[in-house]
Short mmCIF file of C-alpha atoms in Angstrom, two decimals:
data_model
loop_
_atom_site.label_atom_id
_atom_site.label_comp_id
_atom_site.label_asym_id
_atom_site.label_seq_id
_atom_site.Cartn_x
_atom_site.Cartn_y
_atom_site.Cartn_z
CA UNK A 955 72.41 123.27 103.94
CA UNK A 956 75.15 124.42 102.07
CA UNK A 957 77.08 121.98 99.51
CA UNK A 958 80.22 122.14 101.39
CA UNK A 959 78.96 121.86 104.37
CA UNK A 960 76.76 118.47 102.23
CA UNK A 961 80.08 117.66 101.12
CA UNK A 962 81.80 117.89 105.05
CA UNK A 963 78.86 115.73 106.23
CA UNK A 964 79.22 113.00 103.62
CA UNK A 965 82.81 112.98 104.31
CA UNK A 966 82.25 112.78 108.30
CA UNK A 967 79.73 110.08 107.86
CA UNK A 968 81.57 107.68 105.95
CA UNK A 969 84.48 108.18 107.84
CA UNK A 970 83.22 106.73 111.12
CA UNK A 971 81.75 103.46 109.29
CA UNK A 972 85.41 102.24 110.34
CA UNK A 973 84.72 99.14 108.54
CA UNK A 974 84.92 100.69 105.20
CA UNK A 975 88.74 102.02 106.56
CA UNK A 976 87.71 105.39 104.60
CA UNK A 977 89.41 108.06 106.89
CA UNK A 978 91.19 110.80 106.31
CA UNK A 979 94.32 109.13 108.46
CA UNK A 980 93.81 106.21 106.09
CA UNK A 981 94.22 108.12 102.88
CA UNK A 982 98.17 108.55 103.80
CA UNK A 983 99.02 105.16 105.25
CA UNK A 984 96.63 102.70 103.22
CA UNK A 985 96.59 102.20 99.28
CA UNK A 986 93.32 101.45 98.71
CA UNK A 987 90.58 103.14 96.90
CA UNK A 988 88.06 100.34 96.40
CA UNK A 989 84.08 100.75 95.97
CA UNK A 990 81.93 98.54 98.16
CA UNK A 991 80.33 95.57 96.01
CA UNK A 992 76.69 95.90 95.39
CA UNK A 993 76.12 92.13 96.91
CA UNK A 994 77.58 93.23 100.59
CA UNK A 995 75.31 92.70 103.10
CA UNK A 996 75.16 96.22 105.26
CA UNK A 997 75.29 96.15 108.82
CA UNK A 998 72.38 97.28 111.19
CA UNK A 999 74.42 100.92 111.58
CA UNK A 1000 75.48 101.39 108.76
CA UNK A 1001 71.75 100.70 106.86
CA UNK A 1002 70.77 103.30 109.03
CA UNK A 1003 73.87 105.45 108.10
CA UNK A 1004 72.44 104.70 104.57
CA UNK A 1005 69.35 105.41 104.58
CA UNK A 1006 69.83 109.21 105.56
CA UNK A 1007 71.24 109.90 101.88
CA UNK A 1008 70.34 107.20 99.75
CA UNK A 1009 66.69 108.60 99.53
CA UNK A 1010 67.80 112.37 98.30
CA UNK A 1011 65.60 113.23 95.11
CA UNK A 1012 67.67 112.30 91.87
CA UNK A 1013 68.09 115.50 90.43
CA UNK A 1014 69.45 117.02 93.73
CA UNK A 1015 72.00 113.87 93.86
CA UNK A 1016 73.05 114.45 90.26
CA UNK A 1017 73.87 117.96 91.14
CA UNK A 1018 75.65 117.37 94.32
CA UNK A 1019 78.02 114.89 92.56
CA UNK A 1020 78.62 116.50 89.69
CA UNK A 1021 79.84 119.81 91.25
CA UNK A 1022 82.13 117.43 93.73
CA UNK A 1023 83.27 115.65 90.37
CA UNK A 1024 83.90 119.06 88.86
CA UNK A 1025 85.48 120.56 91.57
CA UNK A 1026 87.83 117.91 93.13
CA UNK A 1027 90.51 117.51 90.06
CA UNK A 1028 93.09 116.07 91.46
CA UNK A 1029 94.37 114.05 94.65
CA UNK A 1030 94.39 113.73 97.43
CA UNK A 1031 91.23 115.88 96.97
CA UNK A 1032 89.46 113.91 94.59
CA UNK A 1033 89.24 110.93 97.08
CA UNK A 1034 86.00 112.68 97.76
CA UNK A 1035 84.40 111.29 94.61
CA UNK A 1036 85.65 107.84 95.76
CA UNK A 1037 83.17 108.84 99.14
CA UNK A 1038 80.55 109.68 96.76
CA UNK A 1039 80.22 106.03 95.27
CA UNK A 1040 80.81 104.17 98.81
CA UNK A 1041 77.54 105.75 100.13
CA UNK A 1042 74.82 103.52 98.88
CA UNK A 1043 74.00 101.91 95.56
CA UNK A 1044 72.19 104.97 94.05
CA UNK A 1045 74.86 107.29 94.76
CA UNK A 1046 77.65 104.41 93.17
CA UNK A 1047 75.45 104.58 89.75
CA UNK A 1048 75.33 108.24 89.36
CA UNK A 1049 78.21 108.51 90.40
CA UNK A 1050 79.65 106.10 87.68
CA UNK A 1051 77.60 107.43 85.12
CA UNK A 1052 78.96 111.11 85.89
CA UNK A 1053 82.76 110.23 85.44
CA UNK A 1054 84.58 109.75 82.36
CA UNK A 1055 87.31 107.73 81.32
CA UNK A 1056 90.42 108.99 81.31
CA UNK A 1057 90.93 109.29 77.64
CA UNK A 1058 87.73 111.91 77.86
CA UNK A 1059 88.57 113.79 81.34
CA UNK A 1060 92.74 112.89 81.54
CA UNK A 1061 92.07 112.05 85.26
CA UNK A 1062 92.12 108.83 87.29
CA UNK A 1063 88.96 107.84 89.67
CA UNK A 1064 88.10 104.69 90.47
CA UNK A 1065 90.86 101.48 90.00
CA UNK A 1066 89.00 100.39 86.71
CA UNK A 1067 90.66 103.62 85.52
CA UNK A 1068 94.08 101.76 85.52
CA UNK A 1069 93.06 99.39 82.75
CA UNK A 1070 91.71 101.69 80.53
CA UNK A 1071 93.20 104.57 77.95
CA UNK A 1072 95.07 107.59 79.20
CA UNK A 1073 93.98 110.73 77.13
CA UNK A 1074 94.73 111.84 73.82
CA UNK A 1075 96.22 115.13 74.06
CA UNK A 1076 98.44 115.46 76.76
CA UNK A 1077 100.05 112.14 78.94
CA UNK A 1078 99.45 111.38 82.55
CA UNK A 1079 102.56 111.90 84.32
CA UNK A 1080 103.46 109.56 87.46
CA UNK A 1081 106.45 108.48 88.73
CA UNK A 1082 107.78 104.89 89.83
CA UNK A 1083 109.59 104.32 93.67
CA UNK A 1084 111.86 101.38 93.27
CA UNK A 1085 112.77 99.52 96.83
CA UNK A 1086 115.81 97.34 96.36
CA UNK A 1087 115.59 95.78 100.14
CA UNK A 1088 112.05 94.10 98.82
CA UNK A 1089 112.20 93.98 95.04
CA UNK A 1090 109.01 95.83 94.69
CA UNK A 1091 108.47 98.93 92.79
CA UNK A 1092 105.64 101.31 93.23
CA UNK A 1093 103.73 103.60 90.56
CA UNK A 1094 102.48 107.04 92.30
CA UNK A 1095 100.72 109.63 90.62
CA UNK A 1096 102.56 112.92 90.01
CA UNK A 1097 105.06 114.62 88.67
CA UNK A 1098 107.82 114.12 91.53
CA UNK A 1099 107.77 112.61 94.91
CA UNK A 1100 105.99 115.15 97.25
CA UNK A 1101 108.19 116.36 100.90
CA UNK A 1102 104.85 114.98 102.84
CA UNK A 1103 104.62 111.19 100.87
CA UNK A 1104 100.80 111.90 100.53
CA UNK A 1105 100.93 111.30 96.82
CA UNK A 1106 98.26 108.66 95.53
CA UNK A 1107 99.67 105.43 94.64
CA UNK A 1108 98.21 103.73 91.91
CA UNK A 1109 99.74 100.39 91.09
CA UNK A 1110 102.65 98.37 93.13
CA UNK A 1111 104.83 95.38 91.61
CA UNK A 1112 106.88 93.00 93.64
CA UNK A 1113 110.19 91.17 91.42
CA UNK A 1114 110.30 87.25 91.99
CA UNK A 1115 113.09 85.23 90.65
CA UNK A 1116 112.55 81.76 89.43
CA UNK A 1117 114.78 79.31 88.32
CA UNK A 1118 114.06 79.87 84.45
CA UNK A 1119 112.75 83.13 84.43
CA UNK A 1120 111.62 86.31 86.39
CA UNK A 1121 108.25 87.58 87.33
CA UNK A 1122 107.24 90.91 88.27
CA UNK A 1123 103.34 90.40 90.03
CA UNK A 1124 101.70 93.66 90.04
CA UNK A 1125 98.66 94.80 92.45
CA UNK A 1126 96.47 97.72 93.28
CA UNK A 1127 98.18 97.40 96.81
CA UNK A 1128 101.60 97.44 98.00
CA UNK A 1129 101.03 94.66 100.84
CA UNK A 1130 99.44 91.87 98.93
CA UNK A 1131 100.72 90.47 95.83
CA UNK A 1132 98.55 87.19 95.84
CA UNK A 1133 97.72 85.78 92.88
CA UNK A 1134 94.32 84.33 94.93
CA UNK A 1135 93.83 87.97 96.17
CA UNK A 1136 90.69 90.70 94.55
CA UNK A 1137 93.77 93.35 94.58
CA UNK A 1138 95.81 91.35 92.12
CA UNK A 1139 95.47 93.10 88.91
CA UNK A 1140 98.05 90.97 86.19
CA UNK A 1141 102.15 90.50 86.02
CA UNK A 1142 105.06 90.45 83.78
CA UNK A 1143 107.23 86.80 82.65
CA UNK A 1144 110.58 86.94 81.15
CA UNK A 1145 112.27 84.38 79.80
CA UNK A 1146 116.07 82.92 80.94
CA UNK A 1147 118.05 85.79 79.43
CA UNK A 1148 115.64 88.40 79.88
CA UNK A 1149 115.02 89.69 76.31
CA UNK A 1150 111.52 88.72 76.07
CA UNK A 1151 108.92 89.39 78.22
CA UNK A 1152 104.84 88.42 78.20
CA UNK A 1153 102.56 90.91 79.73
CA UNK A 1154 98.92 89.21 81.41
CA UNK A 1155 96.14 90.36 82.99
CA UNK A 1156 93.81 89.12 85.23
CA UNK A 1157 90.51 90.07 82.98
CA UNK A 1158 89.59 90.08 79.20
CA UNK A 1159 91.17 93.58 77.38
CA UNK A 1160 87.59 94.55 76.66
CA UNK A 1161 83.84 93.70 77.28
CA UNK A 1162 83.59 92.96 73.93
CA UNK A 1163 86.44 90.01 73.95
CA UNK A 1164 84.37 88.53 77.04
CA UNK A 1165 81.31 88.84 75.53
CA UNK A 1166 82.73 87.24 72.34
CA UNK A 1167 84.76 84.81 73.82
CA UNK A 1168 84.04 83.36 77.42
CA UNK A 1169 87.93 81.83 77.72
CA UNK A 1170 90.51 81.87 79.53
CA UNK A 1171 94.01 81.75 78.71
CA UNK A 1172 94.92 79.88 81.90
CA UNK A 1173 93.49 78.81 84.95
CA UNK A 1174 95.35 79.67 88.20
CA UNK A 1175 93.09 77.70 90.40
CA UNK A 1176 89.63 75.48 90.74
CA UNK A 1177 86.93 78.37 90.87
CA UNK A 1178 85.67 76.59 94.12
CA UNK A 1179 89.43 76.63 95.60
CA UNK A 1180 88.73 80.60 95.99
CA UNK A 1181 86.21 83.14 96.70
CA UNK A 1182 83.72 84.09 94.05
CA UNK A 1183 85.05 87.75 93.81
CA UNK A 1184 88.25 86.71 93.39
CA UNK A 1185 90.31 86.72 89.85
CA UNK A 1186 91.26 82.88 88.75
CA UNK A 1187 93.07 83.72 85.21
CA UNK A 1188 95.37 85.27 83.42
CA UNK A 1189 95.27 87.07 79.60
CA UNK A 1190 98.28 87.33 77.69
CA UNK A 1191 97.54 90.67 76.13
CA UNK A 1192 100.99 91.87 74.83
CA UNK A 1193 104.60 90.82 74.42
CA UNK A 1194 107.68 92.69 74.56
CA UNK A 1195 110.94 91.80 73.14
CA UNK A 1196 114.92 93.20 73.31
CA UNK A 1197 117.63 93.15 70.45
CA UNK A 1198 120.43 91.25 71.52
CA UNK A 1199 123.88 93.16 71.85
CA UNK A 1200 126.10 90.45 69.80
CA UNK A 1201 128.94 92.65 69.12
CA UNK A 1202 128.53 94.46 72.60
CA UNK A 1203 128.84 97.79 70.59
CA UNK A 1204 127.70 101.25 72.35
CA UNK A 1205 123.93 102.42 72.14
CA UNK A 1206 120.81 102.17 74.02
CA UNK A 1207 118.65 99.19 74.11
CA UNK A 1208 116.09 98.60 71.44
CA UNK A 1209 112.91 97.85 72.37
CA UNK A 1210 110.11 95.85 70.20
CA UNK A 1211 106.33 95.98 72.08
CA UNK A 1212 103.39 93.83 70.86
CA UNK A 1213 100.04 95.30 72.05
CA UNK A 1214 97.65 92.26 70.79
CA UNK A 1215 94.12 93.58 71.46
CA UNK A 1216 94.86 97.16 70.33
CA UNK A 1217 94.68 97.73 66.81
CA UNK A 1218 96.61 100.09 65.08
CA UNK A 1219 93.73 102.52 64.02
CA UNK A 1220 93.22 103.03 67.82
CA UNK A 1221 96.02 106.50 66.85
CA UNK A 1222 94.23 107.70 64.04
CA UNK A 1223 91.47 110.21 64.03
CA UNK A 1224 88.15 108.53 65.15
CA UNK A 1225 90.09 105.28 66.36
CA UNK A 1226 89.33 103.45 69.82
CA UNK A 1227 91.02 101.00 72.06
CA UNK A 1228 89.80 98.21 74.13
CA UNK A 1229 87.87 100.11 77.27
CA UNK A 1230 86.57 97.34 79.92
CA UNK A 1231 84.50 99.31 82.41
CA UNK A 1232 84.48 97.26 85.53
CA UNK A 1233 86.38 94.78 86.94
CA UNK A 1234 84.92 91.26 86.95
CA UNK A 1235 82.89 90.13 89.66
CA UNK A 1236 83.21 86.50 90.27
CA UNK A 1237 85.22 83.90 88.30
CA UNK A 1238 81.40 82.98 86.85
CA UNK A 1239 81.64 86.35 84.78
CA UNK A 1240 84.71 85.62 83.12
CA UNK A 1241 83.77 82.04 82.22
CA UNK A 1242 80.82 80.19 82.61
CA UNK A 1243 82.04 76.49 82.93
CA UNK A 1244 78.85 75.03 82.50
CA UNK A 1245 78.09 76.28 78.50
CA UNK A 1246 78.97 73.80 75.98
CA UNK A 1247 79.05 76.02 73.26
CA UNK A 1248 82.38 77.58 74.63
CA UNK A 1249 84.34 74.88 74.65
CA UNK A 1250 87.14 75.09 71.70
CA UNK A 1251 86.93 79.07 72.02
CA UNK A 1252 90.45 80.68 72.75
CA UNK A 1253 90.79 84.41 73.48
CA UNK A 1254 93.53 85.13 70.90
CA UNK A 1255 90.17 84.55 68.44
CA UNK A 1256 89.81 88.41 68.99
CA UNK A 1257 93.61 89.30 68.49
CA UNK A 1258 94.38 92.50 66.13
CA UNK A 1259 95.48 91.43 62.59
CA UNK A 1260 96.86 95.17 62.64
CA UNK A 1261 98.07 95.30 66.12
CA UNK A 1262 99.79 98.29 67.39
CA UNK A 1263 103.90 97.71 67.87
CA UNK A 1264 105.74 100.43 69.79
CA UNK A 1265 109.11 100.63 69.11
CA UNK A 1266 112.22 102.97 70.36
CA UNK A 1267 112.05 106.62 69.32
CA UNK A 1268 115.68 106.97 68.12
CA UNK A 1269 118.16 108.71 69.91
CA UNK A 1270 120.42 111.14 68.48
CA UNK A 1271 124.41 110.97 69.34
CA UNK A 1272 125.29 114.37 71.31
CA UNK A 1273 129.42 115.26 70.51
CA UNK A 1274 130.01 117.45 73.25
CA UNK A 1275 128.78 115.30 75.67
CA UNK A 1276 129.55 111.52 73.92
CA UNK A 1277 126.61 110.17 74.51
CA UNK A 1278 122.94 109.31 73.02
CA UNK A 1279 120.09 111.54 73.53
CA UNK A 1280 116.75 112.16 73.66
CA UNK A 1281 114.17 115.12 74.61
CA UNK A 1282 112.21 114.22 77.66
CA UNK A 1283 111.08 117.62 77.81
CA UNK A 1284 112.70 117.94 81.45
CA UNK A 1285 111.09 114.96 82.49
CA UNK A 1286 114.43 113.02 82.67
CA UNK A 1287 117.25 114.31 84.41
CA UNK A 1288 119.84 111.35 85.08
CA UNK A 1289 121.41 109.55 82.14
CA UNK A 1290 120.70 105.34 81.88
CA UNK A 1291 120.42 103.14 80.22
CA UNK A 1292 116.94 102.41 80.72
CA UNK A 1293 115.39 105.83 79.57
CA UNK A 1294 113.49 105.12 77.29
CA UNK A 1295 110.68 106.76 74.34
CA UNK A 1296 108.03 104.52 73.08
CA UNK A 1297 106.57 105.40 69.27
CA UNK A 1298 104.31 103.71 67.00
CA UNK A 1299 105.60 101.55 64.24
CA UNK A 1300 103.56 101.82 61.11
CA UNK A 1301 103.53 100.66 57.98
CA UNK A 1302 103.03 103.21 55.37
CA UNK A 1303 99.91 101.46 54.17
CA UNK A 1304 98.30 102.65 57.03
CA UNK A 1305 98.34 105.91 56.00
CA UNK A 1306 98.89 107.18 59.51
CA UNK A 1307 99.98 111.24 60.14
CA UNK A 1308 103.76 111.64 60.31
CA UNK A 1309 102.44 114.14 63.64
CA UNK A 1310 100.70 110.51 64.86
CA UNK A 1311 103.56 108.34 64.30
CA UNK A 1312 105.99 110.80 65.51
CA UNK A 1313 104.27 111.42 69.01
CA UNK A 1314 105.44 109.78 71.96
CA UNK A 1315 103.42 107.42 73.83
CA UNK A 1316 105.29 106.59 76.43
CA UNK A 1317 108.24 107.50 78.13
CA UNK A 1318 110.14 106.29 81.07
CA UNK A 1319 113.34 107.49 82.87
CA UNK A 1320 115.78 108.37 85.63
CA UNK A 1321 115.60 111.51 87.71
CA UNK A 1322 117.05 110.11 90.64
CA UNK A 1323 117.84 106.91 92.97
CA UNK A 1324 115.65 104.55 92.45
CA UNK A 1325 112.97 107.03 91.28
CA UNK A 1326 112.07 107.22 87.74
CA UNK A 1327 109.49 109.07 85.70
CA UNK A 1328 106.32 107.23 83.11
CA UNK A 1329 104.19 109.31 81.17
CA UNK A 1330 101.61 107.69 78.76
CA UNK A 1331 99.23 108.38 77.38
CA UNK A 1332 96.33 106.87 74.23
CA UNK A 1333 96.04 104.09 73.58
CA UNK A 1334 98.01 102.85 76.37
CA UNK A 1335 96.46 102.30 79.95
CA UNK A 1336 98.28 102.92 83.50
CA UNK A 1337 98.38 99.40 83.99
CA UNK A 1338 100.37 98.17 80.32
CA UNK A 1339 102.52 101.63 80.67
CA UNK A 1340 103.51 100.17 84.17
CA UNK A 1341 104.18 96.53 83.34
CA UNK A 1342 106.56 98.06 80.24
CA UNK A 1343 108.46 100.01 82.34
CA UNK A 1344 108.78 97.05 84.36
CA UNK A 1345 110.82 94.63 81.74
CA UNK A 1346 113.08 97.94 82.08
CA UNK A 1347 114.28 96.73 85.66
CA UNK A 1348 115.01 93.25 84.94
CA UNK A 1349 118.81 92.46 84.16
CA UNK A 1350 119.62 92.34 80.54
CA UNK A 1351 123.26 91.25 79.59
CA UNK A 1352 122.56 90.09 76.77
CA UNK A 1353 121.22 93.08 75.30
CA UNK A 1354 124.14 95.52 76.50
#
């Protein structure tokens, strides 16, 4: 047999175990790219549907998914090594163990790839739908929208108002923005006036903070209240903050952003950033309630002393046309006033590159209604790129 025709066959097989919802039909309508957990108990047909793959000889599985990994680059195509890993266990651990992160391959897989680095050399470019009827905004990968809408969305954010502040709840989905729910992912908190902003997620920055720590920052709910799979806490894992406009005098905002748990080495040669690779299971993983020895512990025990700050990448006053710009390397095309260029702000003790400190980490901005470009890239993740861009949309008068 052929490996395309392998590849067809693997693709028709799993597409008629309609539980799994992995058909082609459902790649354009539905936003989910999730792995089946190893605990799920398989149906009668589909451990028969199983068992005709999961015994193929390792060396011959290796080889089948790494020429699918090589070959399928980008999506919708690379859905296919998403198929790969929903087969059976054996297939999800090679196929784990075959792709990189995205700071070593600069592509995006499998959802744990949206809380971990971009790459180093060149950003990941997406782009961010916003819907004003539902206050929800949605991060799709790509350079513009495609005519056909079949562009892979990889994060979605719905806006709530509250009395003292405003929060923007972000998910891997764009129809469930539960805070009880396995899609939820982390959100955004302003305060009244909309100059400062917190940034959570819904798991430790890194293995090695869990490992180290066992704590939450806060506890959403009694772990009995919800399932065992589901995410009960949040992280605070970065702040953001706006200069206030006293005088009201022209110029673009001026952005301040905390990054707690990523030191500022992480942009020097040899540096890393936190990389968690998986999502937590069950509440148990994140904290085991029962072990004495954890009580006092707090997270922010593993906080950078050197943390990276990003800061505004100054603009440059433009005579001809009166007003402030910046290159965005055709990336931006409408002027606003939330455009924005993040850089890093270093101390010269750090002895970091001028080419280092001068490169752009992220970037956000307006190339249409209601759709804006992000590209980011090290140490930054999909996920903290998004929920920066986010304090972006939130009203600001104070700082205008």
């Amino acid at each position: 047999m052929s490996f395309k025709n392998i590849v067809r066959e693997l693709k028709d097989g799993i597409g008629s175990m309609s539980r799994r919802g992995i058909e082609g039909k459902h790649w354009r309508n539905c936003t989910r790219s999730h792995i089946a957990p190893d605990v799920a108990t398989a149906a009668p047909s589909e451990s028969i549907a199983e068992g005709r793959w999961a015994h193929l000889p390792p060396e011959l599985l290796l080889d089948i998914i790494r020429r699918v990994e090589e070959s399928e680059t980008s999506w919708p195509a690379r859905t296919v090594v998403v198929y790969c890993a929903s087969v059976c266990k054996p297939w999800r651990d090679i196929t784990k163990e075959i792709v990189k992160t995205p700071e070593e391959c600069g592509r995006l897989t499998f959802p744990i790839s949206l809380k971990q680095p971009g790459p180093r050399d060149s950003p990941i470019q997406c782009y961010i739908k916003r819907d004003r009827a539902t206050s929800t905004f949605r991060l799709y990968f790509g350079l513009t929208p495609s005519e056909d809408e079949s562009d892979k969305l990889l994060l979605a954010a719905k806006k709530i108002r509250r009395a003292t502040s405003t929060e923007f709840l972000i998910s891997l989905v764009a129809d469930d923005f539960s805070r009880a729910s396995s899609t939820y992912v982390g959100k955004l908190r302003s305060n009244f006036l909309g100059t400062k902003f917190t940034m959570y997620d819904s798991q430790p920055p890194s293995d090695e903070a869990f490992q180290a720590n066992h704590s939450r920052s806060s506890r959403r709910f009694h772990t009995k209240q919800v399932s065992p799979r589901l995410p009960a806490c949040n992280y605070t894992i970065a702040t953001m903050s706006y200069e206030l406009n006293v005088l009201r005098t022209r110029g673009p905002r001026r952005m301040n952003c905390s990054m707690h748990y990523i030191p500022i080495s992480s942009i020097q040669e040899g540096g890393t950033a936190p990389t968690p690779k998986s999502f937590p299971q069950s509440s148990e993983e994140i904290l085991p309630l029962s072990s004495p020895s954890l009580k006092g512990k707090s997270l922010s025990d593993t906080v950078c002393k050197d943390s990276l700050v990003l800061v505004n990448k100054s603009p440059r006053w433009h005579e001809q046309l009166q007003c402030w710009c910046l290159n965005f390397k055709g990336r931006v095309t409408v002027a606003s006033v939330k455009n924005f260029q993040l850089v890093a702000s270093v101390d010269p003790s750090h002895n970091v590159p001028a080419a280092e400190q001068n490169k752009v980490i992220l970037q956000f901005g307006k190339i249409g209604q209601d759709i804006f470009t992000m590209d980011y890239r090290y140490p930054l993740s999909a996920f903290q790129a998004f929920a920066i861009c986010l304090s972006s949309f939130d009203t600001k008068p104070a700082c205008e």
